[in-house]
Every structure is written in C-alpha cells, then in structure tokens.
Coordinates of C-alpha atoms in Angstrom, one line a residue:
M94 CA -12.3 -22.1 -18.0
E95 CA -11.6 -23.7 -21.2
I96 CA -8.5 -25.0 -19.5
Y97 CA -10.1 -26.4 -16.9
F98 CA -12.5 -28.5 -19.0
D99 CA -9.8 -29.7 -21.1
L100 CA -8.2 -31.0 -18.0
L101 CA -11.2 -32.4 -16.8
E102 CA -12.0 -34.4 -20.1
K103 CA -8.2 -35.8 -20.0
I104 CA -9.0 -37.1 -16.1
K105 CA -12.0 -38.7 -17.1
S106 CA -10.3 -40.6 -20.1
D107 CA -7.8 -41.8 -17.5
P108 CA -9.4 -44.3 -15.4
Y109 CA -6.3 -44.5 -13.3
Q110 CA -6.8 -40.5 -12.6
S111 CA -10.1 -40.5 -12.6
A112 CA -10.6 -42.9 -9.6
A113 CA -8.5 -40.8 -7.3
Y114 CA -9.7 -37.6 -8.5
E115 CA -13.3 -38.8 -7.5
Y116 CA -12.7 -40.4 -4.2
E117 CA -14.0 -38.5 -1.3
G118 CA -12.1 -40.1 1.8
N119 CA -8.5 -40.3 2.7
A120 CA -6.5 -41.4 -0.4
I121 CA -2.6 -42.2 -0.9
V122 CA -1.7 -42.0 -4.6
K123 CA 1.5 -43.7 -6.1
A124 CA 2.3 -41.7 -9.0
G125 CA 4.9 -42.9 -11.6
P126 CA 6.6 -40.4 -13.8
G127 CA 4.9 -38.5 -16.5
S128 CA 1.5 -39.6 -14.9
G129 CA -0.2 -36.4 -14.9
K130 CA 0.0 -36.0 -10.9
T131 CA 0.1 -32.3 -11.2
T132 CA -3.0 -32.3 -13.3
V133 CA -4.4 -34.6 -10.7
I134 CA -3.7 -32.3 -7.4
I135 CA -4.8 -29.0 -9.0
M136 CA -8.0 -30.4 -10.3
K137 CA -8.6 -32.3 -7.3
I138 CA -8.1 -28.9 -5.1
K139 CA -10.8 -27.2 -7.5
K140 CA -13.2 -30.0 -7.0
I141 CA -13.0 -29.8 -3.2
L142 CA -13.1 -26.0 -3.4
S143 CA -16.1 -25.8 -5.6
E144 CA -17.8 -28.7 -4.3
K145 CA -17.0 -29.3 -0.5
V146 CA -15.4 -26.7 1.3
F147 CA -16.4 -23.0 1.2
Y148 CA -14.8 -20.0 2.7
P149 CA -13.8 -19.1 5.3
R150 CA -12.7 -22.7 5.4
G151 CA -10.1 -24.1 3.0
L152 CA -7.4 -26.6 2.2
A153 CA -3.8 -26.8 2.5
C154 CA -1.3 -28.3 -0.1
I155 CA 2.3 -29.3 1.3
T156 CA 4.9 -29.9 -1.2
Y157 CA 8.9 -30.6 -1.3
S158 CA 10.0 -27.2 -2.7
N159 CA 9.2 -23.4 -3.1
A160 CA 9.5 -24.2 -6.6
T161 CA 6.6 -26.5 -6.8
T162 CA 4.6 -24.4 -4.7
N163 CA 4.9 -21.5 -7.2
H164 CA 4.4 -23.9 -10.3
F165 CA 1.4 -25.1 -8.5
S166 CA 0.0 -21.6 -7.8
K167 CA 0.6 -20.8 -11.7
K168 CA -1.1 -24.1 -12.5
L169 CA -4.1 -23.3 -10.4
A170 CA -4.5 -19.8 -11.7
E171 CA -5.0 -21.3 -14.9
I172 CA -8.0 -23.0 -14.1
G173 CA -9.4 -20.0 -12.2
V174 CA -8.2 -20.7 -8.4
F175 CA -5.9 -18.4 -7.0
V176 CA -3.9 -18.5 -4.0
R177 CA -5.8 -16.7 -0.9
K178 CA -5.9 -16.8 2.9
N179 CA -7.8 -20.2 3.1
V180 CA -5.8 -21.9 0.4
V181 CA -2.3 -22.4 1.5
L182 CA 0.3 -23.7 -1.0
S183 CA 3.6 -24.3 1.0
T184 CA 6.5 -26.2 1.9
I185 CA 6.6 -28.5 5.1
H186 CA 8.9 -25.9 7.1
S187 CA 6.6 -23.0 6.0
F188 CA 3.6 -24.5 6.8
C189 CA 4.7 -25.5 10.1
L190 CA 5.8 -21.7 10.8
K191 CA 3.0 -20.0 9.3
E192 CA 0.0 -22.4 10.5
I193 CA 1.4 -23.9 13.8
I194 CA 4.3 -22.2 15.3
I195 CA 3.4 -18.4 14.9
P196 CA -0.1 -18.6 15.8
F197 CA 0.1 -20.9 18.6
G198 CA 3.7 -21.1 20.0
D199 CA 3.4 -18.6 22.5
L200 CA 0.2 -20.2 24.1
S201 CA 1.9 -23.6 24.1
N202 CA 5.4 -23.1 25.1
S203 CA 7.0 -23.3 21.7
Q204 CA 11.0 -23.2 21.8
I205 CA 11.3 -21.4 18.4
S206 CA 11.8 -17.6 19.1
F207 CA 11.5 -14.6 17.0
P208 CA 12.4 -12.8 14.7
L209 CA 13.5 -16.2 13.4
K210 CA 17.2 -16.8 12.5
I211 CA 18.2 -20.2 10.8
M212 CA 21.6 -21.5 11.8
S213 CA 23.6 -22.1 8.8
D214 CA 24.8 -25.9 8.2
E215 CA 28.6 -24.7 8.7
T216 CA 27.8 -23.3 12.2
R217 CA 25.5 -26.4 13.0
K218 CA 28.5 -28.7 12.2
I219 CA 30.9 -26.8 14.5
I220 CA 28.2 -27.0 17.5
L221 CA 27.7 -30.6 16.9
N222 CA 31.2 -31.5 16.8
K223 CA 31.7 -29.8 20.1
C224 CA 28.8 -31.7 21.5
L225 CA 30.0 -35.0 20.4
K226 CA 33.6 -34.4 21.9
K227 CA 32.2 -34.0 25.2
K228 CA 30.7 -37.5 25.2
N229 CA 34.0 -38.6 23.2
L230 CA 31.6 -39.9 20.3
G231 CA 32.8 -39.8 16.8
T232 CA 31.7 -37.5 14.3
I233 CA 28.2 -38.2 12.5
S234 CA 26.8 -36.1 9.5
L235 CA 24.0 -33.8 9.8
N236 CA 21.7 -35.5 8.1
D237 CA 22.3 -38.8 10.3
F238 CA 22.1 -36.5 13.4
D239 CA 18.8 -35.0 12.2
I240 CA 17.4 -38.5 11.8
L241 CA 18.4 -39.3 15.2
R242 CA 16.6 -36.1 16.5
S243 CA 13.5 -37.2 14.5
E244 CA 13.8 -40.4 16.3
Y245 CA 14.2 -39.0 19.6
H246 CA 11.3 -36.5 19.3
S247 CA 8.8 -38.9 17.8
P248 CA 5.7 -39.0 20.3
I249 CA 4.7 -42.4 18.4
K250 CA 7.4 -44.6 18.4
K251 CA 7.4 -46.8 21.4
H252 CA 11.3 -48.2 20.9
K253 CA 13.6 -45.4 19.8
K254 CA 17.0 -46.4 18.6
V255 CA 18.7 -43.8 20.3
S256 CA 21.3 -44.3 23.0
E257 CA 21.2 -42.6 26.3
E258 CA 24.9 -40.5 25.1
E259 CA 23.2 -39.5 21.6
I260 CA 20.2 -38.2 23.6
E261 CA 22.2 -36.0 25.8
V262 CA 24.3 -35.1 22.7
I263 CA 20.9 -34.1 21.1
I264 CA 19.6 -31.9 24.4
D265 CA 23.0 -30.3 24.5
Y266 CA 23.0 -29.2 20.9
E267 CA 19.6 -28.2 20.9
N268 CA 20.0 -26.2 24.1
T269 CA 22.9 -24.4 22.5
L270 CA 21.0 -23.5 19.5
L271 CA 18.1 -22.0 21.1
L272 CA 20.3 -20.1 23.8
S273 CA 21.9 -18.6 21.0
G274 CA 18.5 -17.5 19.5
Y275 CA 19.1 -19.6 16.7
S276 CA 16.7 -22.6 15.2
D277 CA 17.2 -25.1 12.4
F278 CA 14.8 -26.7 10.0
S279 CA 14.6 -30.0 12.0
L280 CA 13.7 -28.1 15.5
I281 CA 10.8 -26.4 13.2
V282 CA 9.1 -29.7 12.7
S283 CA 9.8 -31.3 15.5
D284 CA 8.5 -28.5 17.5
S285 CA 5.1 -28.3 15.3
L286 CA 4.9 -32.0 15.7
K287 CA 5.1 -31.6 19.6
L288 CA 2.6 -28.7 19.5
I289 CA -0.1 -30.9 17.6
N290 CA 0.4 -34.0 19.4
E291 CA -0.1 -32.5 23.0
N292 CA -2.6 -29.9 22.4
E293 CA -6.2 -31.0 21.2
Y294 CA -7.5 -27.5 20.5
I295 CA -4.5 -26.5 18.0
R296 CA -5.7 -29.7 16.2
K297 CA -9.4 -28.3 16.2
C298 CA -8.1 -25.1 14.9
I299 CA -6.4 -26.9 12.1
E300 CA -9.4 -29.1 11.5
A301 CA -11.5 -26.2 11.1
K302 CA -9.3 -24.0 8.7
F303 CA -8.3 -27.0 6.6
P304 CA -10.7 -29.7 6.3
W305 CA -8.4 -31.1 3.4
I306 CA -4.7 -31.4 3.5
L307 CA -3.0 -32.6 0.2
I308 CA 0.6 -33.6 0.2
D309 CA 2.9 -33.9 -2.8
E310 CA 6.0 -35.8 -3.2
Y311 CA 5.5 -37.4 0.2
Q312 CA 8.3 -39.6 -0.1
D313 CA 10.7 -36.8 0.3
L314 CA 9.3 -35.3 3.1
G315 CA 10.7 -36.9 6.2
Q316 CA 9.7 -38.6 9.5
G317 CA 8.2 -35.4 11.2
L318 CA 5.5 -35.1 8.5
H319 CA 4.9 -38.3 8.5
E320 CA 3.9 -38.4 12.1
I321 CA 1.9 -35.2 12.0
V322 CA -0.1 -36.9 9.0
L323 CA -0.7 -40.2 11.4
I324 CA -1.7 -37.8 14.5
L325 CA -4.1 -35.5 12.3
S326 CA -5.6 -38.5 10.4
Q327 CA -6.5 -40.4 13.7
K328 CA -7.2 -37.5 16.0
T329 CA -9.2 -35.1 13.6
K330 CA -11.8 -35.3 10.8
I331 CA -9.4 -33.5 8.4
K332 CA -9.5 -35.7 5.2
F333 CA -5.9 -36.3 3.3
F334 CA -4.9 -36.6 -0.5
I335 CA -1.0 -37.6 -0.4
V336 CA 0.5 -38.2 -3.8
G337 CA 4.2 -39.5 -4.1
D338 CA 6.5 -42.5 -5.7
P339 CA 8.9 -44.2 -3.7
D340 CA 11.0 -45.0 -6.9
Q341 CA 11.9 -41.2 -7.1
S342 CA 12.8 -40.8 -3.7
I343 CA 16.3 -39.5 -4.1
Y344 CA 16.8 -37.0 -0.9
S345 CA 18.0 -39.2 1.6
F346 CA 20.7 -36.5 2.4
Q347 CA 17.8 -34.4 3.2
G348 CA 16.1 -37.1 5.6
A349 CA 13.9 -38.4 2.8
N350 CA 12.8 -42.3 3.5
P351 CA 10.7 -44.1 0.7
D352 CA 9.7 -46.5 3.6
L353 CA 7.4 -43.9 5.0
F354 CA 5.2 -43.8 1.8
Y355 CA 5.1 -47.5 2.0
Q356 CA 3.8 -47.2 5.6
L357 CA 1.2 -44.9 4.8
Y358 CA 0.3 -46.8 1.6
D359 CA -0.4 -50.1 4.0
N360 CA -2.7 -48.0 6.3
P361 CA -5.9 -49.5 6.3
S362 CA -7.2 -46.0 7.1
F363 CA -6.0 -44.9 3.4
K364 CA -7.5 -45.8 0.0
Q365 CA -4.9 -47.1 -2.3
F366 CA -4.7 -45.5 -5.9
E367 CA -1.7 -45.9 -8.6
L368 CA -1.2 -44.0 -11.8
K369 CA 0.1 -46.1 -14.4
R370 CA -0.3 -44.0 -17.5
N371 CA 3.1 -42.4 -18.7
Y372 CA 1.8 -39.1 -20.6
R373 CA 5.7 -38.1 -21.1
T374 CA 7.7 -40.9 -22.5
T375 CA 7.0 -43.6 -25.2
Q376 CA 6.7 -47.4 -24.6
Y377 CA 10.1 -48.3 -25.8
L378 CA 11.8 -45.9 -23.4
I379 CA 9.6 -46.7 -20.4
D380 CA 10.2 -50.7 -21.3
K381 CA 14.0 -50.3 -21.5
T382 CA 14.3 -48.2 -18.1
L383 CA 12.1 -50.7 -16.3
G384 CA 13.8 -53.7 -17.8
A385 CA 17.4 -52.4 -16.8
L386 CA 16.7 -51.6 -13.2
D387 CA 14.5 -54.7 -12.8
M388 CA 11.3 -52.8 -12.2
D389 CA 9.3 -54.7 -14.9
N390 CA 6.6 -55.3 -11.9
R391 CA 5.6 -51.4 -12.4
E392 CA 3.4 -52.2 -15.3
Y393 CA 3.4 -48.6 -16.6
E394 CA 2.0 -47.9 -20.0
S395 CA 2.6 -45.2 -22.3
G396 CA 0.0 -42.5 -22.9
V397 CA 2.2 -41.0 -25.9
T398 CA 0.5 -41.1 -29.2
S399 CA 3.4 -39.8 -31.4
D400 CA 5.3 -42.5 -33.7
Y401 CA 8.2 -40.6 -32.9
D402 CA 11.2 -42.8 -33.3
S403 CA 12.4 -42.9 -29.4
K404 CA 15.9 -44.3 -28.5
F405 CA 18.8 -44.3 -26.2
F406 CA 22.0 -43.4 -27.5
F407 CA 25.3 -44.5 -26.0
I408 CA 28.3 -42.1 -26.7
E409 CA 31.9 -42.9 -26.1
C410 CA 34.3 -39.9 -25.7
E411 CA 38.0 -40.0 -25.3
E412 CA 39.5 -38.2 -22.1
N413 CA 37.7 -36.5 -19.1
M414 CA 34.7 -34.5 -19.0
V415 CA 35.9 -31.7 -21.3
S416 CA 35.4 -34.3 -24.1
Q417 CA 31.9 -34.8 -23.3
Y418 CA 31.0 -31.1 -23.2
M419 CA 32.8 -30.8 -26.7
Y420 CA 30.6 -33.4 -27.9
L421 CA 27.5 -31.5 -26.9
V422 CA 28.9 -28.4 -28.6
N423 CA 30.1 -29.7 -31.6
D424 CA 27.8 -32.8 -32.3
L425 CA 24.7 -33.1 -30.1
I426 CA 23.2 -29.6 -30.1
P427 CA 23.8 -28.5 -33.7
N428 CA 22.4 -32.0 -34.8
L429 CA 19.3 -31.3 -32.8
K430 CA 18.7 -27.8 -34.0
E431 CA 18.8 -29.6 -37.4
K432 CA 16.1 -32.0 -36.4
G433 CA 13.8 -28.9 -35.5
I434 CA 14.0 -29.6 -31.7
S435 CA 14.2 -26.2 -30.0
L436 CA 17.0 -25.4 -27.5
E437 CA 14.5 -25.1 -24.3
E438 CA 13.6 -28.9 -25.1
V439 CA 17.1 -30.2 -24.3
C440 CA 18.5 -30.8 -20.7
I441 CA 22.0 -31.9 -19.8
L442 CA 22.4 -33.7 -16.5
L443 CA 25.4 -33.6 -14.5
A444 CA 26.8 -35.1 -11.1
T445 CA 27.8 -31.8 -9.3
N446 CA 27.5 -28.2 -9.3
N447 CA 31.4 -27.9 -10.3
Q448 CA 30.4 -29.7 -13.4
I449 CA 27.7 -27.5 -14.0
N450 CA 30.0 -24.5 -14.1
E451 CA 32.6 -26.1 -16.1
L452 CA 29.9 -26.8 -18.7
A453 CA 28.4 -23.1 -18.3
E454 CA 31.8 -21.9 -19.3
V455 CA 32.2 -24.0 -22.2
F456 CA 28.6 -23.0 -23.3
S457 CA 29.5 -19.0 -22.9
E458 CA 32.7 -19.5 -24.9
N459 CA 31.1 -21.1 -27.7
G460 CA 27.8 -19.1 -27.7
I461 CA 25.3 -21.6 -26.6
P462 CA 22.5 -19.9 -24.6
F463 CA 22.0 -22.0 -21.4
F464 CA 19.8 -21.8 -18.0
I465 CA 20.9 -23.3 -14.9
E466 CA 18.1 -25.1 -13.2
G467 CA 17.9 -25.5 -9.4
S468 CA 19.9 -22.0 -8.8
Y469 CA 19.2 -21.2 -5.1
F470 CA 17.3 -18.2 -5.7
L471 CA 14.9 -19.6 -7.8
K472 CA 13.9 -22.1 -4.9
L473 CA 13.1 -19.0 -2.6
N474 CA 9.6 -17.4 -2.6
S475 CA 11.1 -14.0 -1.9
A476 CA 13.3 -14.1 -4.7
S477 CA 10.2 -15.9 -6.7
W478 CA 8.3 -12.7 -6.0
I479 CA 10.5 -10.3 -7.0
I480 CA 11.0 -12.2 -10.5
K481 CA 7.4 -12.0 -11.0
S482 CA 7.1 -8.5 -10.0
V483 CA 10.1 -7.7 -12.5
N484 CA 8.0 -10.0 -15.2
Y485 CA 4.9 -7.7 -14.8
V486 CA 6.4 -4.3 -14.6
N487 CA 8.6 -5.5 -17.8
H488 CA 5.9 -7.4 -19.7
N489 CA 2.6 -6.6 -17.8
S490 CA 2.1 -10.4 -16.5
N491 CA -1.0 -11.3 -14.5
F492 CA -1.4 -8.6 -11.6
K493 CA -4.1 -10.6 -9.9
D494 CA -2.1 -13.9 -9.6
L495 CA 1.1 -11.4 -8.4
Y496 CA -0.9 -9.7 -5.6
S497 CA -2.5 -13.2 -4.4
N498 CA 1.4 -14.2 -3.9
W499 CA 1.9 -11.0 -1.9
E500 CA -1.2 -11.4 0.2
R501 CA 0.6 -14.9 1.3
L502 CA 3.9 -13.5 1.5
S503 CA 2.8 -10.3 3.8
N504 CA 0.3 -12.7 5.7
K505 CA -2.7 -10.4 5.3
R506 CA -5.8 -11.9 7.0
I507 CA -8.4 -10.2 4.6
R508 CA -8.3 -8.5 1.2
D509 CA -7.2 -5.1 1.5
K510 CA -8.1 -2.9 -1.1
D511 CA -5.7 0.0 -0.1
A512 CA -2.7 -2.5 -0.3
Y513 CA -4.1 -4.0 -3.8
F514 CA -4.2 -0.5 -5.0
K515 CA -1.0 0.7 -3.5
L516 CA 1.1 -2.3 -4.9
F517 CA -0.5 -1.5 -8.1
K518 CA 0.6 2.0 -8.1
V519 CA 4.1 1.2 -6.8
L520 CA 4.6 -1.4 -9.7
K521 CA 3.5 1.1 -12.0
D522 CA 5.7 3.9 -10.8
S523 CA 8.6 1.6 -10.8
R524 CA 8.7 1.5 -14.3
M525 CA 10.9 4.8 -14.4
Y526 CA 13.6 2.6 -13.3
Q527 CA 13.4 -0.1 -16.1
D528 CA 16.8 0.4 -17.3
N529 CA 18.6 -0.2 -13.8
L530 CA 17.6 -3.3 -11.8
A531 CA 19.4 -1.8 -8.3
E532 CA 17.5 1.2 -8.6
W533 CA 14.2 -0.3 -9.5
Y534 CA 14.8 -3.0 -6.7
N535 CA 15.8 0.3 -4.2
F536 CA 12.5 2.0 -5.0
I537 CA 10.1 -1.1 -4.5
N538 CA 11.9 -1.9 -1.0
T539 CA 11.8 1.3 -0.1
S540 CA 7.8 2.1 -1.1
I541 CA 6.6 -1.5 0.4
G542 CA 9.1 -2.4 2.8
F543 CA 10.0 -5.8 1.4
E544 CA 12.9 -6.5 3.5
E545 CA 11.2 -5.8 6.5
L546 CA 8.8 -8.3 5.8
L547 CA 11.5 -10.9 5.3
S548 CA 12.8 -10.6 8.9
S549 CA 9.1 -10.4 10.4
S550 CA 7.6 -13.4 9.1
E551 CA 8.1 -17.2 8.2
L552 CA 10.2 -15.8 5.0
A553 CA 12.9 -15.5 7.9
I554 CA 13.9 -18.9 7.0
E555 CA 14.9 -17.5 3.5
Q556 CA 16.5 -14.3 5.0
K557 CA 20.6 -15.5 4.6
Q558 CA 19.9 -16.8 0.8
Y559 CA 17.9 -13.8 0.2
E560 CA 20.8 -11.6 1.3
Q561 CA 23.0 -13.5 -1.0
F562 CA 20.6 -13.2 -4.0
K563 CA 20.4 -9.5 -3.5
E564 CA 24.3 -9.2 -3.4
E565 CA 25.1 -11.3 -6.3
V566 CA 21.9 -10.4 -8.6
L567 CA 20.0 -7.4 -7.6
T568 CA 22.9 -5.3 -7.0
K569 CA 24.2 -5.7 -10.7
E570 CA 24.1 -3.3 -13.3
M571 CA 21.6 -4.6 -15.8
S572 CA 18.4 -3.6 -16.9
L573 CA 15.0 -5.2 -16.2
E574 CA 14.7 -7.0 -19.4
E575 CA 18.3 -8.4 -19.1
F576 CA 17.1 -9.7 -15.7
C577 CA 14.1 -11.2 -17.1
N578 CA 16.2 -12.9 -19.5
K579 CA 18.7 -14.3 -17.1
T580 CA 15.8 -16.0 -15.1
S581 CA 14.2 -17.3 -17.9
S582 CA 14.6 -20.8 -19.8
S583 CA 13.1 -19.7 -23.0
N584 CA 15.1 -20.9 -26.2
K585 CA 18.2 -22.0 -24.1
V586 CA 19.5 -25.4 -23.2
T587 CA 18.9 -26.4 -19.5
I588 CA 21.8 -27.5 -17.3
C589 CA 21.0 -29.0 -14.0
T590 CA 21.9 -31.9 -11.7
R591 CA 20.5 -35.0 -11.8
H592 CA 18.7 -34.4 -8.3
S593 CA 17.5 -31.2 -9.6
S594 CA 15.9 -32.6 -12.8
K595 CA 12.9 -34.2 -10.7
G596 CA 10.0 -32.9 -11.9
L597 CA 11.0 -31.6 -15.3
E598 CA 10.7 -33.0 -18.8
F599 CA 12.5 -32.6 -22.2
E600 CA 12.4 -33.9 -25.8
V601 CA 15.9 -34.9 -25.4
V602 CA 17.9 -35.5 -22.4
A603 CA 21.9 -36.3 -22.0
L604 CA 23.5 -37.9 -19.0
L605 CA 27.0 -37.2 -18.6
G606 CA 29.8 -39.1 -16.4
M607 CA 28.5 -42.5 -16.9
E608 CA 32.1 -43.8 -16.2
E609 CA 32.4 -46.9 -13.6
G610 CA 33.2 -45.4 -10.4
S611 CA 31.5 -42.2 -11.0
F612 CA 28.0 -42.9 -11.2
P613 CA 26.9 -44.8 -9.0
Y614 CA 29.8 -43.9 -6.8
F615 CA 32.5 -46.6 -6.1
L616 CA 32.3 -46.6 -2.6
H617 CA 28.1 -47.6 -3.0
K618 CA 28.3 -51.2 -3.4
E619 CA 25.5 -52.8 -4.9
G620 CA 22.7 -54.0 -2.3
T621 CA 23.1 -50.9 -0.1
K622 CA 20.7 -48.5 0.6
E623 CA 23.2 -45.8 -0.9
Y624 CA 23.2 -47.9 -4.1
R625 CA 19.6 -48.6 -4.3
E626 CA 19.1 -44.6 -4.1
Q627 CA 21.6 -44.0 -7.1
E628 CA 19.4 -46.2 -9.1
R629 CA 16.6 -44.5 -8.2
V630 CA 18.5 -41.1 -9.3
F631 CA 19.2 -43.3 -12.7
F632 CA 15.6 -43.7 -13.0
V633 CA 14.6 -40.2 -12.4
S634 CA 17.2 -39.0 -14.7
L635 CA 16.2 -41.4 -17.8
T636 CA 12.3 -40.6 -17.1
R637 CA 12.7 -36.8 -17.9
A638 CA 13.2 -37.7 -21.6
K639 CA 10.2 -37.9 -23.8
Y640 CA 11.7 -39.3 -27.0
G641 CA 15.6 -39.2 -26.8
C642 CA 18.3 -40.1 -24.1
Y643 CA 21.7 -39.7 -24.6
L644 CA 24.3 -41.3 -22.1
L645 CA 27.9 -40.1 -22.3
R646 CA 31.1 -41.6 -21.1
S647 CA 34.7 -40.9 -21.2
K648 CA 37.4 -43.8 -21.9
V649 CA 39.9 -42.2 -20.0
I650 CA 40.2 -39.9 -16.9
S651 CA 43.1 -38.2 -16.1
G652 CA 44.3 -35.4 -13.6
I653 CA 46.5 -34.7 -10.6
N654 CA 46.1 -36.3 -7.2
K655 CA 45.9 -34.6 -3.7
Y656 CA 49.6 -35.8 -3.8
G657 CA 50.8 -33.5 -7.0
N658 CA 51.1 -36.4 -8.8
N659 CA 49.8 -37.4 -12.4
Y660 CA 47.2 -40.2 -12.9
V661 CA 45.5 -41.8 -15.8
H662 CA 43.1 -44.3 -15.5
E663 CA 41.3 -46.2 -18.3
K664 CA 37.6 -46.4 -17.5
N665 CA 34.9 -49.3 -18.3
P666 CA 31.1 -48.1 -18.7
S667 CA 29.1 -47.6 -15.3
V668 CA 27.0 -50.4 -14.4
F669 CA 23.8 -48.6 -15.2
W670 CA 25.1 -48.0 -18.5
E671 CA 25.8 -51.7 -19.1
K672 CA 22.5 -52.9 -17.9
L673 CA 20.8 -50.3 -19.9
Y674 CA 22.9 -51.1 -23.1
Q675 CA 22.1 -54.7 -22.6
T676 CA 18.6 -54.4 -22.3
T677 CA 18.2 -52.5 -25.2
Q678 CA 20.0 -55.1 -27.1
N679 CA 17.7 -57.9 -25.6
L680 CA 14.6 -56.1 -26.4
D681 CA 15.4 -54.5 -29.8

C-alpha cells in the first residue's frame, strides 16, 4: 500500500489532478503529455471501488490498445486492485464483444456470427473494390470507407453525409462480409451501437454491471464509441470519467478524430478539467516545442525539479538514412553511455517499419542491443498472457496477477479454486521444459486448451495474428530465458515508429528523417488536415523526451527510381526542423 499512499500524496499536491480525482460526476479531462493521466485513472478506479461501487457491481475502463490495458492492469496491481469479473479493462472492440454482443446478440438479432472470424484488410479491400465497381465508383481507402459506414450507421446524426450510391455500396459490402461468415472491427462497433440504442434492457444491464465507465485516449477511439457514450450518458445513470488530449490525436488512418473530444468537452453534461503540469519534460523543452508549433496558449508547466541542462540538438549527416544510423552507432550512443545514461532510457524514432528493420540490422552488426517497440504480438492479449506466463515460470513473477488475467481471458464468471490450482500446477510442471520454448508451449496448450479458448471467445479477433506469433516466435528453438530477453526492453535501446512512441517516455529521444518532403510528407500541404496531424505526430515525438532530443537529417538523398534511373537530391531541413530551430534561437 506504500505505492498507493505515495500516489495519493502526489495527486493531492497537484491542484489539477486533485480536482479531477475528487469530482464525483461526469467528467472529461484534457491531459497534456507527461501530466500523470495514468496515475489519475488508476487512482480514480481505486477510489470508486473503495468508496462508491461494491461487488458484484463494478466498472469498465476502455482504452486504445491491449498494450495499454496490460499496463493499467500492472499499475492497478501495484496499488492493490486486481482485474476481476466486475472490473473490466479492455479495448473498445473487446468491450463491445464481451459486454454487448456475446451476452445480448442472440436475443437482439445481432449480425455478428460465431465463432468470430475477422476479415483481413487485404480481403476487405478486394470485396470493397468489387462493390464499388458495380456502381461505377472510384476507389476509396478502407479508412475513409469505414468513416462513411460510421456515418451511415449513426442513430444520432439526422443529416448524414452519405450518398444513396455510397449507402448501396455499404449494404453490399457488409452483406458480402456477413454471408461469408466473417466480420470486421467497424461492424463490431456499429452492431453494438445499434443494440444499445434500440434495447432499453441492454442499457439497464450495462448500467447495473458498470455504474462507472472510464475511457482513456478518447480522441483516438472513433465515432462509434462517441455515440455509445452519448446514448449511455443520456439514457442511463452511468457516470463517465473520460481522459484524452486532442493535441495527441495521431491515428486518423484508423478513424480517430480529435473533434469528437472537443464535442464532448463542450457538452454541458460533463465537467471540464485540464491537467497542465508536465512531470516528464523540463520547462525549456516544453516552451520550445509549444513555440515551434504555435501552441503557446496551452499553458503547460513543468513539474520537473531537476536542473539537468536540457536541450535540442540539430545533427546534419551526409547522405541517406544510413549516415544517420551510423551517427547513432559511432557518436550518439557512445556519448550517452559516457554520460551515464542507460540504453533503456534512449529511444530512436523512425517513420516506417522498413526503416526500423534497416536500423535493427545496423545495430545487430555493431553489437548494440535493441528492443523494437510496437511489435504486433506485444499488442495481443493472447500473446501478452503467454509472455507473462513465461516470465512467471522463469522468474517467479506475480501469480495472482497472472491468474487474474487468465480469468479475464477465459471469461470465468466466478473465481474457481480448482482452475486456480490447476493453472498453478501446470505452470509449475512446465518448468521441465525451460530449455525449449516450443516444447513448453505445446505442454501449456495441451494442458489448459489455450488455442481452443482463442477460437471460442472475444479473443478470436486476435486469432490470425496469434497464429503468426506462434509460427514466428513460439516454434523457434530457444530457451525460456532467451524468450524473456527477446520480449524485454531492459538495458536495450528502444526503436519504434513515431506513432508507436505515444505513451512512452525516455531521458533521450532521437528523431530521424527530418528532411524536407519526408516529415511532413511532401503531399501534405500546410493547413490541410493531413498536415495538422503530422504536426501532432511531431508534438508527440518531441514530448517523449525528458531531457534531450536529437533531430537528425541528411543533406543528400540518393537512390534508384522506379524506372531504374539513379537520382541524387540535395535536401533542405524539414519545415518542422526549421520552426523548432528558429524557436530555440529566439528564446536562448
């Protein structure tokens, strides 16, 4: 409980956090980078469960990714809150499946069929193009099409921006999908929205089970969840605690829309709060970042007490990305090690997965240990549980937390002592296979029916990716110790895309590829929504750093074009580089 009281003291010392934490009605919290939103959310959960809501009632906490739900689960366990049947931590798709479609779908004519099969994006695109061709319509991206579908399925909007031809394409596409026995993520949300809107008894059941619903990263969760919140807040007594930051909305390609946060922020049914104190970054870095992006009105203040000499560094390299990679190898990382900065406090941000693979190869060749953040399997609840199990077997980590996660995955409604001791015994017996991951996994799967569970629950949405994880990782010849090392970031440089860096923090961040035309992308013109999102990506990238941020660019980009011709282009700095550099010169 020492951690709990330490966190409580920190919240009470911050007037912004304290006001949101103590408020007992519907609240929407604008939480800037490094403002302690995770602390506020987990402590709010603890407060609600201790003072307001008692078993068998509970609460739901919905967030953007499985990685975040796992992080919340770990942080809650540290303050004495373990995930159980009346405390649900999940993504929006998992929540819709487990709490709406699975229990109520058969009673209310849900379109989703089981066993659940999620159509791949490749096949979805083929089906969509065929439907468009029937109507002699041009191509459209899957993301834009899903936005149209959200508009069409909205029970709230009176004037929908969808043409008759587009409606016919939507109906044709969804019928094709459903008749083939498949679904997709948009259909899961729209079907749940329909069930909630049309059935009072479903709303009452959700209200009875979850008198409180907390939502993190609201700006990234899309139109469907937004309308679910509006309906439940108007037609039930459920209380909402919603946290987000429109300045960090960077997933438009997945349907995110920062305007949805502002719509709820202006809703008179919700009390507004703002967390303005940044506990990650020095005031120097905050001021420069806000100045470069014309965000001075945000009024963020630093809660960092260290007098560390924080700074932006602008590094010009010679030719192509490889010169930037070699600067990391020969200069930056050795210099940081000399200063006593551990490798796990260093993050390299790149534009694409191809660049990540290139840098990983360079680091491997030069003996620099690295961890790739955002690997697909780290986002899966199923794979996450396997990783936790390996860590338990190999290092005797917390079994209670592991079993709580197993209860959640296996959808057990009550605590089963036999299941508890069976899992404990299976994991204990599995230690005989510590030297062979593949044999260990086969033993676990046979003993508890793990893969059978995947196909019979909401985890089915992960099944295809889990099969990939199994083939690429679990069948390899390695010990459990080697597997633990592979999935751990300890004493390694983190490599990730700019988008995957969201939610992370490091002492030092290096942002590569800062040439004109690269970032922002040359087709994204200033003033467009695409450009504004690139600005937000830049904002997120810079605010990962506690003390130092390195910006790298190459003077020359060369290669071979699609016609087989060589090209050599001299490159100016990115407009983002120029704005930040100018701001640092003006303020120094």
